[in-house]
Amino acid sequence: MAAALIDRRLHTIPGKLRVAELFFEVPINYSQPENGTLRLFARSVRRWVKPVEPVKDDKQPPIPWLVYLQGGPGMGCRPPQEYGWVGSALDKGYQVLFLDQRGTGLSSTITAGTLALQGNAVKQAEYLKNFRADNIVRDCEAIRRCLTADYPEEKRKWSIIGQSFGGFCAVTYLSMFPEGLAEVFICGGLPPLVNGPDAVYARTYEKVLERNQAYYSKFPEDVERVKRIMQYLKGNKVPLPSGTLTPERIQQLGIAFGMHGGLDSIHDLIFRASSDLEIFGFITHPTLIALDSYGGLDSNIIYAILHESIYCQGEASAWSADRLHMFDSYDELNKIKDAADILATTENWPALYDEAQLAKNEVPVYAATFIDDMYVHYDHASNTAGKIKGIKQFITNVMYHNAIRSKSDELIQQLFALRDDTID
């Protein structure tokens, strides 16, 4: 079925982009479309060119689509002009669609308040089961059918580029709806083809340990600083706008270690907090605001409550990473703790990947794989690549997980080089 386009507004970023702000309506549950709808938000982007003579849209040939599937789960898209690779994609002749995946950004946003509208914890958990990758790609297919309805039949396929969790969605898309895809680009997002999160986290912990060692090797002075901060937090209740600064919240800062610049950004926070304690005996308000801005679990609660389920196919996650203890330090998360616990005991998660379909894949797939990726272990990614017929990979040990943001020109050039067959 096609999504219903219910609103479209155009504006121009001078000298750069023509942006359309789009709202679509899709079913909450595609197998029961009569049981309510969601509103999805997306921005489409074209190169802004003001012709000498106005040209009507119906006289222009259809422009191929490239759809960006962002990481997460639970994070919405940023404004298009903040993506450094967009210009390269437009130069290649695409128009780009930035879709806020269901429950994120402006797409029927999931918060404690909006979940409360569903009823008790059991009903909230049932609602949240509709927000995994299988329904995200169903949304994509519904929107594709809407946006290409006037295209010639042979032009209705589109291209997708998936970053991190967006790459997981891309492989689900290849498994479920390959007929809708012209080509697939994946950046640090070849998913582990496993059943359950335990095997994933076992390898993740290895990389986290490596990055912690790299951090303390670069900033040995932070060993004592972290100890000082942790000791202070064990003896003092420190309020934050989002909840409470706990030792676990300090540990959570390590999530940034797998990103370009992550070690330095966390050093700055630790340095500030330790300096506050040394001078004043407490952590000052500006430092608390800076600490609170890292993590974002209260603003992206899908990440907190559904992250483990992205690895589940027929089994319960059972809080594999012991995430539930984090909920007490976030006021927003604490409100949906019961629903999260129900999801952690859910066993009937449907399969997200079809290995038989991947083995006979005919869609061109181009993947950037990072040897030192802290979030998607290289061994898991390599195993998955071996199961997707025809995949081409750019493999590097000089980029980290967020290279599409931090080294966007270099990375997108490598991906397009794979597509254009210029590597020999």
Tab-separated table of C-alpha atoms in Angstrom:
chain	number	residue	atom	x	y	z
A	1	MET	CA	0.000	0.000	0.000
A	2	ALA	CA	1.069	3.587	-0.585
A	3	ALA	CA	1.442	6.175	2.166
A	4	ALA	CA	-0.911	9.139	2.069
A	5	LEU	CA	0.857	12.479	1.554
A	6	ILE	CA	-1.085	14.847	3.786
A	7	ASP	CA	1.070	17.983	3.759
A	8	ARG	CA	3.902	19.445	1.675
A	9	ARG	CA	5.621	22.792	2.217
A	10	LEU	CA	8.543	24.165	0.198
A	11	HIS	CA	11.338	26.507	1.193
A	12	THR	CA	14.757	27.426	-0.110
A	13	ILE	CA	18.144	27.554	1.558
A	14	PRO	CA	19.635	30.401	-0.495
A	15	GLY	CA	22.199	29.343	-3.040
A	16	LYS	CA	22.093	25.734	-1.886
A	17	LEU	CA	18.998	23.577	-1.513
A	18	ARG	CA	15.330	23.359	-2.337
A	19	VAL	CA	13.705	21.625	0.616
A	20	ALA	CA	10.223	20.130	0.861
A	21	GLU	CA	8.797	19.369	4.297
A	22	LEU	CA	6.524	16.368	3.961
A	23	PHE	CA	4.027	14.639	6.233
A	24	PHE	CA	2.699	11.168	5.433
A	25	GLU	CA	0.109	8.926	7.037
A	26	VAL	CA	0.750	5.182	7.414
A	27	PRO	CA	-0.756	2.353	9.504
A	28	ILE	CA	0.588	1.681	12.976
A	29	ASN	CA	0.393	-2.022	12.144
A	30	TYR	CA	0.457	-2.974	8.466
A	31	SER	CA	-1.254	-6.303	9.119
A	32	GLN	CA	-4.120	-4.434	10.813
A	33	PRO	CA	-4.345	-1.129	8.943
A	34	GLU	CA	-7.752	-0.361	10.410
A	35	ASN	CA	-6.256	-0.059	13.915
A	36	GLY	CA	-4.918	3.488	13.723
A	37	THR	CA	-2.300	5.480	11.862
A	38	LEU	CA	1.014	7.237	12.418
A	39	ARG	CA	2.164	10.535	10.978
A	40	LEU	CA	5.641	10.406	9.441
A	41	PHE	CA	7.823	13.401	8.664
A	42	ALA	CA	10.490	13.711	5.980
A	43	ARG	CA	12.457	16.380	4.172
A	44	SER	CA	13.267	16.035	0.498
A	45	VAL	CA	16.200	17.955	-0.945
A	46	ARG	CA	17.090	19.031	-4.467
A	47	ARG	CA	19.769	21.328	-5.783
A	48	TRP	CA	18.358	24.866	-5.880
A	49	VAL	CA	18.713	26.281	-9.365
A	50	LYS	CA	16.671	29.243	-10.563
A	51	PRO	CA	16.335	28.877	-14.337
A	52	VAL	CA	16.091	31.849	-16.670
A	53	GLU	CA	12.818	30.460	-17.977
A	54	PRO	CA	10.509	28.799	-15.421
A	55	VAL	CA	10.061	25.061	-16.007
A	56	LYS	CA	6.989	23.240	-14.817
A	57	ASP	CA	7.610	20.135	-12.701
A	58	ASP	CA	5.597	17.987	-15.096
A	59	LYS	CA	8.077	18.812	-17.890
A	60	GLN	CA	11.103	17.664	-15.919
A	61	PRO	CA	12.293	14.062	-16.100
A	62	PRO	CA	11.860	12.181	-12.801
A	63	ILE	CA	14.839	12.611	-10.506
A	64	PRO	CA	16.104	9.406	-8.834
A	65	TRP	CA	15.646	9.210	-5.066
A	66	LEU	CA	18.341	8.492	-2.466
A	67	VAL	CA	16.816	7.845	0.968
A	68	TYR	CA	18.865	8.358	4.120
A	69	LEU	CA	18.212	5.896	6.950
A	70	GLN	CA	19.772	7.326	10.108
A	71	GLY	CA	21.385	5.561	13.016
A	72	GLY	CA	19.947	4.776	16.408
A	73	PRO	CA	17.452	3.319	16.877
A	74	GLY	CA	15.521	6.299	18.158
A	75	MET	CA	17.298	9.283	16.636
A	76	GLY	CA	15.631	11.650	14.175
A	77	CYS	CA	17.317	13.340	11.221
A	78	ARG	CA	19.031	16.694	11.442
A	79	PRO	CA	18.318	19.477	8.920
A	80	PRO	CA	19.646	18.514	5.451
A	81	GLN	CA	22.226	21.303	5.292
A	82	GLU	CA	24.031	19.712	8.267
A	83	TYR	CA	24.964	16.607	6.266
A	84	GLY	CA	28.290	17.191	4.546
A	85	TRP	CA	27.765	14.472	1.929
A	86	VAL	CA	24.510	15.870	0.534
A	87	GLY	CA	26.230	18.027	-2.088
A	88	SER	CA	28.061	14.997	-3.493
A	89	ALA	CA	24.799	13.064	-3.744
A	90	LEU	CA	23.057	15.947	-5.506
A	91	ASP	CA	26.004	16.251	-7.888
A	92	LYS	CA	25.482	12.599	-8.795
A	93	GLY	CA	21.933	13.405	-9.884
A	94	TYR	CA	19.915	12.252	-6.883
A	95	GLN	CA	17.307	14.025	-4.856
A	96	VAL	CA	17.665	13.035	-1.209
A	97	LEU	CA	14.938	12.092	1.258
A	98	PHE	CA	15.616	12.395	4.996
A	99	LEU	CA	12.953	10.370	6.789
A	100	ASP	CA	12.429	10.570	10.531
A	101	GLN	CA	11.856	6.892	11.281
A	102	ARG	CA	8.591	6.150	13.072
A	103	GLY	CA	8.703	7.314	16.680
A	104	THR	CA	11.629	9.697	16.109
A	105	GLY	CA	11.995	13.373	15.231
A	106	LEU	CA	8.608	14.632	14.069
A	107	SER	CA	7.300	11.168	13.148
A	108	SER	CA	4.718	10.437	15.872
A	109	THR	CA	7.429	10.960	18.455
A	110	ILE	CA	7.774	8.414	21.254
A	111	THR	CA	8.092	10.025	24.693
A	112	ALA	CA	6.814	9.060	28.131
A	113	GLY	CA	3.975	11.524	27.598
A	114	THR	CA	2.930	10.254	24.170
A	115	LEU	CA	3.176	6.628	25.351
A	116	ALA	CA	0.862	7.415	28.252
A	117	LEU	CA	-1.856	8.091	25.663
A	118	GLN	CA	-1.783	4.373	24.812
A	119	GLY	CA	-2.862	3.323	28.310
A	120	ASN	CA	-1.144	1.062	30.829
A	121	ALA	CA	2.303	-0.531	30.540
A	122	VAL	CA	0.972	-3.601	28.714
A	123	LYS	CA	-0.676	-1.460	26.026
A	124	GLN	CA	2.401	0.737	25.773
A	125	ALA	CA	4.597	-2.315	25.191
A	126	GLU	CA	2.240	-3.637	22.509
A	127	TYR	CA	2.362	-0.270	20.772
A	128	LEU	CA	6.158	-0.148	20.918
A	129	LYS	CA	6.462	-3.533	19.235
A	130	ASN	CA	5.516	-1.744	16.007
A	131	PHE	CA	8.668	0.400	15.986
A	132	ARG	CA	11.389	-1.997	14.845
A	133	ALA	CA	13.206	-2.186	11.503
A	134	ASP	CA	10.580	-4.372	9.797
A	135	ASN	CA	7.973	-1.629	10.074
A	136	ILE	CA	10.491	1.100	9.306
A	137	VAL	CA	11.133	-0.489	5.911
A	138	ARG	CA	7.402	-1.018	5.402
A	139	ASP	CA	7.073	2.733	5.920
A	140	CYS	CA	9.819	3.308	3.345
A	141	GLU	CA	8.050	1.125	0.803
A	142	ALA	CA	4.747	2.901	1.415
A	143	ILE	CA	6.410	6.290	0.942
A	144	ARG	CA	8.259	5.080	-2.163
A	145	ARG	CA	4.967	4.071	-3.744
A	146	CYS	CA	3.535	7.476	-2.904
A	147	LEU	CA	6.446	9.579	-4.179
A	148	THR	CA	7.013	7.573	-7.374
A	149	ALA	CA	3.363	7.036	-8.302
A	150	ASP	CA	3.734	9.323	-11.329
A	151	TYR	CA	7.108	7.909	-12.387
A	152	PRO	CA	7.401	5.505	-15.314
A	153	GLU	CA	7.303	1.925	-14.054
A	154	GLU	CA	10.990	1.362	-14.771
A	155	LYS	CA	11.976	4.451	-12.719
A	156	ARG	CA	10.108	3.658	-9.490
A	157	LYS	CA	12.905	1.906	-7.602
A	158	TRP	CA	14.984	4.058	-5.319
A	159	SER	CA	18.392	4.007	-3.663
A	160	ILE	CA	19.012	3.993	0.083
A	161	ILE	CA	21.975	4.884	2.276
A	162	GLY	CA	21.972	3.486	5.806
A	163	GLN	CA	24.195	4.704	8.641
A	164	SER	CA	24.703	2.355	11.636
A	165	PHE	CA	21.190	1.149	12.603
A	166	GLY	CA	20.091	2.581	9.265
A	167	GLY	CA	22.356	-0.049	7.693
A	168	PHE	CA	20.571	-2.722	9.719
A	169	CYS	CA	17.311	-1.394	8.252
A	170	ALA	CA	18.870	-1.512	4.777
A	171	VAL	CA	19.606	-5.237	5.142
A	172	THR	CA	16.051	-5.784	6.403
A	173	TYR	CA	14.889	-3.891	3.301
A	174	LEU	CA	16.998	-6.200	1.094
A	175	SER	CA	15.392	-9.158	2.844
A	176	MET	CA	11.783	-7.981	2.604
A	177	PHE	CA	11.384	-5.682	-0.409
A	178	PRO	CA	14.361	-6.000	-2.778
A	179	GLU	CA	12.046	-5.180	-5.680
A	180	GLY	CA	11.837	-1.584	-4.426
A	181	LEU	CA	15.589	-0.988	-4.418
A	182	ALA	CA	17.884	0.228	-7.181
A	183	GLU	CA	21.033	0.155	-5.005
A	184	VAL	CA	22.056	0.178	-1.360
A	185	PHE	CA	24.876	2.056	0.417
A	186	ILE	CA	25.769	1.036	3.989
A	187	CYS	CA	28.044	2.939	6.391
A	188	GLY	CA	29.168	1.051	9.495
A	189	GLY	CA	25.883	-0.818	9.519
A	190	LEU	CA	26.203	-4.429	8.383
A	191	PRO	CA	24.094	-6.062	11.116
A	192	PRO	CA	25.083	-9.153	13.068
A	193	LEU	CA	22.992	-12.025	11.699
A	194	VAL	CA	22.430	-13.515	15.131
A	195	ASN	CA	19.471	-14.446	17.288
A	196	GLY	CA	19.706	-12.439	20.488
A	197	PRO	CA	21.984	-9.682	21.771
A	198	ASP	CA	24.330	-11.707	24.003
A	199	ALA	CA	26.790	-12.623	21.235
A	200	VAL	CA	26.745	-9.024	19.992
A	201	TYR	CA	27.483	-7.459	23.354
A	202	ALA	CA	30.259	-9.957	24.106
A	203	ARG	CA	32.210	-8.577	21.140
A	204	THR	CA	31.114	-5.010	21.857
A	205	TYR	CA	32.582	-5.198	25.357
A	206	GLU	CA	35.940	-6.137	23.841
A	207	LYS	CA	35.977	-2.971	21.726
A	208	VAL	CA	34.717	-0.822	24.606
A	209	LEU	CA	37.607	-2.073	26.731
A	210	GLU	CA	40.051	-1.257	23.921
A	211	ARG	CA	38.700	2.271	23.616
A	212	ASN	CA	38.778	2.803	27.389
A	213	GLN	CA	42.423	1.780	27.343
A	214	ALA	CA	43.036	4.195	24.471
A	215	TYR	CA	41.342	6.963	26.447
A	216	TYR	CA	43.410	6.493	29.572
A	217	SER	CA	46.551	6.097	27.490
A	218	LYS	CA	45.889	9.468	25.882
A	219	PHE	CA	44.774	11.135	29.125
A	220	PRO	CA	46.465	9.271	32.013
A	221	GLU	CA	45.667	12.154	34.348
A	222	ASP	CA	41.977	11.301	33.963
A	223	VAL	CA	42.374	8.049	35.910
A	224	GLU	CA	42.417	9.904	39.230
A	225	ARG	CA	39.924	12.483	38.007
A	226	VAL	CA	37.330	9.824	37.190
A	227	LYS	CA	37.900	8.152	40.555
A	228	ARG	CA	37.368	11.504	42.300
A	229	ILE	CA	34.117	12.126	40.410
A	230	MET	CA	32.781	8.628	41.037
A	231	GLN	CA	33.558	8.841	44.747
A	232	TYR	CA	31.770	12.187	44.972
A	233	LEU	CA	28.677	10.855	43.210
A	234	LYS	CA	28.479	7.816	45.481
A	235	GLY	CA	28.129	10.131	48.465
A	236	ASN	CA	26.033	12.945	46.991
A	237	LYS	CA	22.761	13.213	45.111
A	238	VAL	CA	23.382	15.525	42.155
A	239	PRO	CA	20.260	16.633	40.246
A	240	LEU	CA	20.291	17.110	36.478
A	241	PRO	CA	17.607	18.578	34.226
A	242	SER	CA	16.907	15.048	32.973
A	243	GLY	CA	17.228	13.256	36.326
A	244	THR	CA	20.231	12.488	38.521
A	245	LEU	CA	23.960	12.407	37.866
A	246	THR	CA	24.975	8.930	39.025
A	247	PRO	CA	28.157	6.883	38.626
A	248	GLU	CA	26.317	4.983	35.884
A	249	ARG	CA	25.736	8.226	33.994
A	250	ILE	CA	29.495	8.862	34.061
A	251	GLN	CA	30.110	5.360	32.748
A	252	GLN	CA	27.592	6.019	29.998
A	253	LEU	CA	29.790	8.812	28.649
A	254	GLY	CA	31.975	6.077	27.183
A	255	ILE	CA	29.425	5.623	24.410
A	256	ALA	CA	31.241	8.476	22.676
A	257	PHE	CA	34.559	6.625	22.602
A	258	GLY	CA	33.751	4.957	19.296
A	259	MET	CA	33.330	8.245	17.453
A	260	HIS	CA	35.869	10.550	15.823
A	261	GLY	CA	36.714	13.120	18.506
A	262	GLY	CA	35.044	11.086	21.233
A	263	LEU	CA	38.076	10.724	23.477
A	264	ASP	CA	38.744	14.454	23.486
A	265	SER	CA	35.136	15.453	24.099
A	266	ILE	CA	34.827	13.175	27.128
A	267	HIS	CA	38.199	14.337	28.456
A	268	ASP	CA	36.865	17.888	28.406
A	269	LEU	CA	33.856	16.875	30.526
A	270	ILE	CA	35.920	14.892	33.008
A	271	PHE	CA	38.455	17.722	33.241
A	272	ARG	CA	35.715	20.267	33.954
A	273	ALA	CA	33.937	18.147	36.564
A	274	SER	CA	37.159	17.258	38.344
A	275	SER	CA	38.303	20.884	38.330
A	276	ASP	CA	34.965	21.960	39.849
A	277	LEU	CA	35.355	19.449	42.667
A	278	GLU	CA	38.918	20.523	43.333
A	279	ILE	CA	38.078	24.242	43.463
A	280	PHE	CA	34.545	24.330	44.879
A	281	GLY	CA	33.805	20.899	46.303
A	282	PHE	CA	30.794	20.484	43.993
A	283	ILE	CA	30.056	20.296	40.264
A	284	THR	CA	28.931	23.645	38.863
A	285	HIS	CA	25.772	24.262	36.864
A	286	PRO	CA	27.474	24.795	33.455
A	287	THR	CA	29.346	21.516	33.868
A	288	LEU	CA	26.159	19.682	34.854
A	289	ILE	CA	24.405	21.024	31.763
A	290	ALA	CA	27.303	19.832	29.605
A	291	LEU	CA	27.236	16.372	31.227
A	292	ASP	CA	23.473	16.142	30.832
A	293	SER	CA	23.726	16.817	27.116
A	294	TYR	CA	25.643	13.567	26.573
A	295	GLY	CA	23.758	10.297	26.258
A	296	GLY	CA	20.367	11.585	25.262
A	297	LEU	CA	18.443	8.542	26.498
A	298	ASP	CA	15.655	10.757	27.802
A	299	SER	CA	15.222	12.448	24.414
A	300	ASN	CA	15.597	9.239	22.386
A	301	ILE	CA	13.856	6.688	24.563
A	302	ILE	CA	13.409	4.211	21.715
A	303	TYR	CA	17.170	3.693	21.977
A	304	ALA	CA	16.856	2.798	25.648
A	305	ILE	CA	13.842	0.524	25.424
A	306	LEU	CA	14.153	-1.116	21.984
A	307	HIS	CA	17.893	-1.229	21.345
A	308	GLU	CA	18.323	-4.816	22.493
A	309	SER	CA	15.326	-5.983	20.476
A	310	ILE	CA	17.059	-5.049	17.213
A	311	TYR	CA	19.092	-8.234	17.688
A	312	CYS	CA	16.094	-10.412	18.632
A	313	GLN	CA	14.470	-12.840	16.224
A	314	GLY	CA	12.287	-15.233	18.199
A	315	GLU	CA	13.806	-14.794	21.675
A	316	ALA	CA	13.735	-12.352	24.585
A	317	SER	CA	16.605	-9.949	25.195
A	318	ALA	CA	16.215	-10.373	28.983
A	319	TRP	CA	18.168	-7.126	29.508
A	320	SER	CA	21.328	-8.574	28.033
A	321	ALA	CA	23.312	-5.395	28.765
A	322	ASP	CA	21.636	-4.729	32.139
A	323	ARG	CA	20.272	-1.438	30.835
A	324	LEU	CA	17.358	-1.217	33.252
A	325	HIS	CA	19.510	0.207	36.064
A	326	MET	CA	20.041	3.283	33.866
A	327	PHE	CA	16.341	4.093	33.960
A	328	ASP	CA	16.434	5.300	37.551
A	329	SER	CA	18.779	8.171	36.699
A	330	TYR	CA	16.486	9.541	33.952
A	331	ASP	CA	13.106	10.943	35.013
A	332	GLU	CA	11.654	10.411	31.540
A	333	LEU	CA	12.783	6.792	31.290
A	334	ASN	CA	11.628	5.958	34.796
A	335	LYS	CA	8.046	6.700	33.705
A	336	ILE	CA	8.108	3.891	31.123
A	337	LYS	CA	10.193	1.388	33.096
A	338	ASP	CA	7.352	-1.155	33.344
A	339	ALA	CA	6.715	-1.145	29.598
A	340	ALA	CA	10.445	-1.516	28.955
A	341	ASP	CA	10.581	-4.532	31.260
A	342	ILE	CA	7.712	-6.167	29.366
A	343	LEU	CA	9.560	-5.687	26.087
A	344	ALA	CA	12.686	-7.258	27.580
A	345	THR	CA	10.698	-10.431	28.310
A	346	THR	CA	8.991	-10.543	24.911
A	347	GLU	CA	9.954	-13.638	22.905
A	348	ASN	CA	7.840	-13.503	19.755
A	349	TRP	CA	9.929	-10.947	17.841
A	350	PRO	CA	9.609	-11.638	14.104
A	351	ALA	CA	12.683	-12.283	11.949
A	352	LEU	CA	14.333	-9.182	10.525
A	353	TYR	CA	16.609	-10.838	7.950
A	354	ASP	CA	16.084	-13.476	5.281
A	355	GLU	CA	19.419	-15.152	4.675
A	356	ALA	CA	18.056	-17.142	1.744
A	357	GLN	CA	17.009	-13.911	0.028
A	358	LEU	CA	20.339	-12.260	0.831
A	359	ALA	CA	22.182	-15.233	-0.678
A	360	LYS	CA	20.436	-14.675	-4.014
A	361	ASN	CA	20.463	-10.879	-3.811
A	362	GLU	CA	20.539	-9.006	-7.130
A	363	VAL	CA	20.510	-5.434	-5.764
A	364	PRO	CA	23.914	-3.684	-5.917
A	365	VAL	CA	25.201	-3.192	-2.359
A	366	TYR	CA	28.166	-0.979	-1.403
A	367	ALA	CA	29.319	-1.057	2.226
A	368	ALA	CA	31.884	0.895	4.219
A	369	THR	CA	33.160	-1.321	7.025
A	370	PHE	CA	35.350	-0.035	9.844
A	371	ILE	CA	37.836	-2.442	11.408
A	372	ASP	CA	37.880	-0.491	14.682
A	373	ASP	CA	34.114	0.048	14.888
A	374	MET	CA	33.119	-0.019	18.575
A	375	TYR	CA	29.412	-0.492	17.882
A	376	VAL	CA	29.287	-2.932	14.955
A	377	HIS	CA	32.058	-5.452	15.445
A	378	TYR	CA	34.178	-6.067	12.364
A	379	ASP	CA	33.893	-9.850	12.673
A	380	HIS	CA	30.095	-9.722	12.710
A	381	ALA	CA	30.055	-7.269	9.805
A	382	SER	CA	32.421	-9.434	7.773
A	383	ASN	CA	30.300	-12.508	8.406
A	384	THR	CA	27.209	-10.676	7.184
A	385	ALA	CA	28.989	-9.337	4.105
A	386	GLY	CA	29.827	-12.910	3.196
A	387	LYS	CA	26.128	-13.728	3.130
A	388	ILE	CA	24.991	-10.912	0.818
A	389	LYS	CA	25.483	-11.853	-2.808
A	390	GLY	CA	27.396	-9.319	-4.866
A	391	ILE	CA	28.283	-6.898	-2.065
A	392	LYS	CA	31.292	-4.623	-2.546
A	393	GLN	CA	33.122	-3.323	0.521
A	394	PHE	CA	35.380	-0.439	1.390
A	395	ILE	CA	37.265	-1.651	4.481
A	396	THR	CA	39.406	0.725	6.519
A	397	ASN	CA	41.147	1.042	9.878
A	398	VAL	CA	41.445	4.828	9.715
A	399	MET	CA	37.778	5.660	10.188
A	400	TYR	CA	35.395	5.225	13.074
A	401	HIS	CA	31.668	4.668	13.282
A	402	ASN	CA	30.585	8.257	12.574
A	403	ALA	CA	32.783	8.718	9.512
A	404	ILE	CA	29.768	9.732	7.416
A	405	ARG	CA	29.609	12.834	9.604
A	406	SER	CA	33.263	13.402	10.505
A	407	LYS	CA	34.846	12.362	7.209
A	408	SER	CA	31.834	12.638	4.948
A	409	ASP	CA	33.571	13.748	1.739
A	410	GLU	CA	36.163	10.993	1.923
A	411	LEU	CA	33.651	8.294	2.816
A	412	ILE	CA	31.023	9.161	0.221
A	413	GLN	CA	33.743	9.343	-2.430
A	414	GLN	CA	34.777	5.784	-1.552
A	415	LEU	CA	31.194	4.518	-1.707
A	416	PHE	CA	30.541	6.144	-5.065
A	417	ALA	CA	33.849	4.745	-6.292
A	418	LEU	CA	32.564	1.259	-5.473
A	419	ARG	CA	29.398	2.021	-7.399
A	420	ASP	CA	31.226	3.507	-10.368
A	421	ASP	CA	33.723	0.632	-10.518
A	422	THR	CA	36.744	2.933	-10.418
A	423	ILE	CA	38.613	0.757	-7.910
A	424	ASP	CA	40.923	-1.795	-9.522
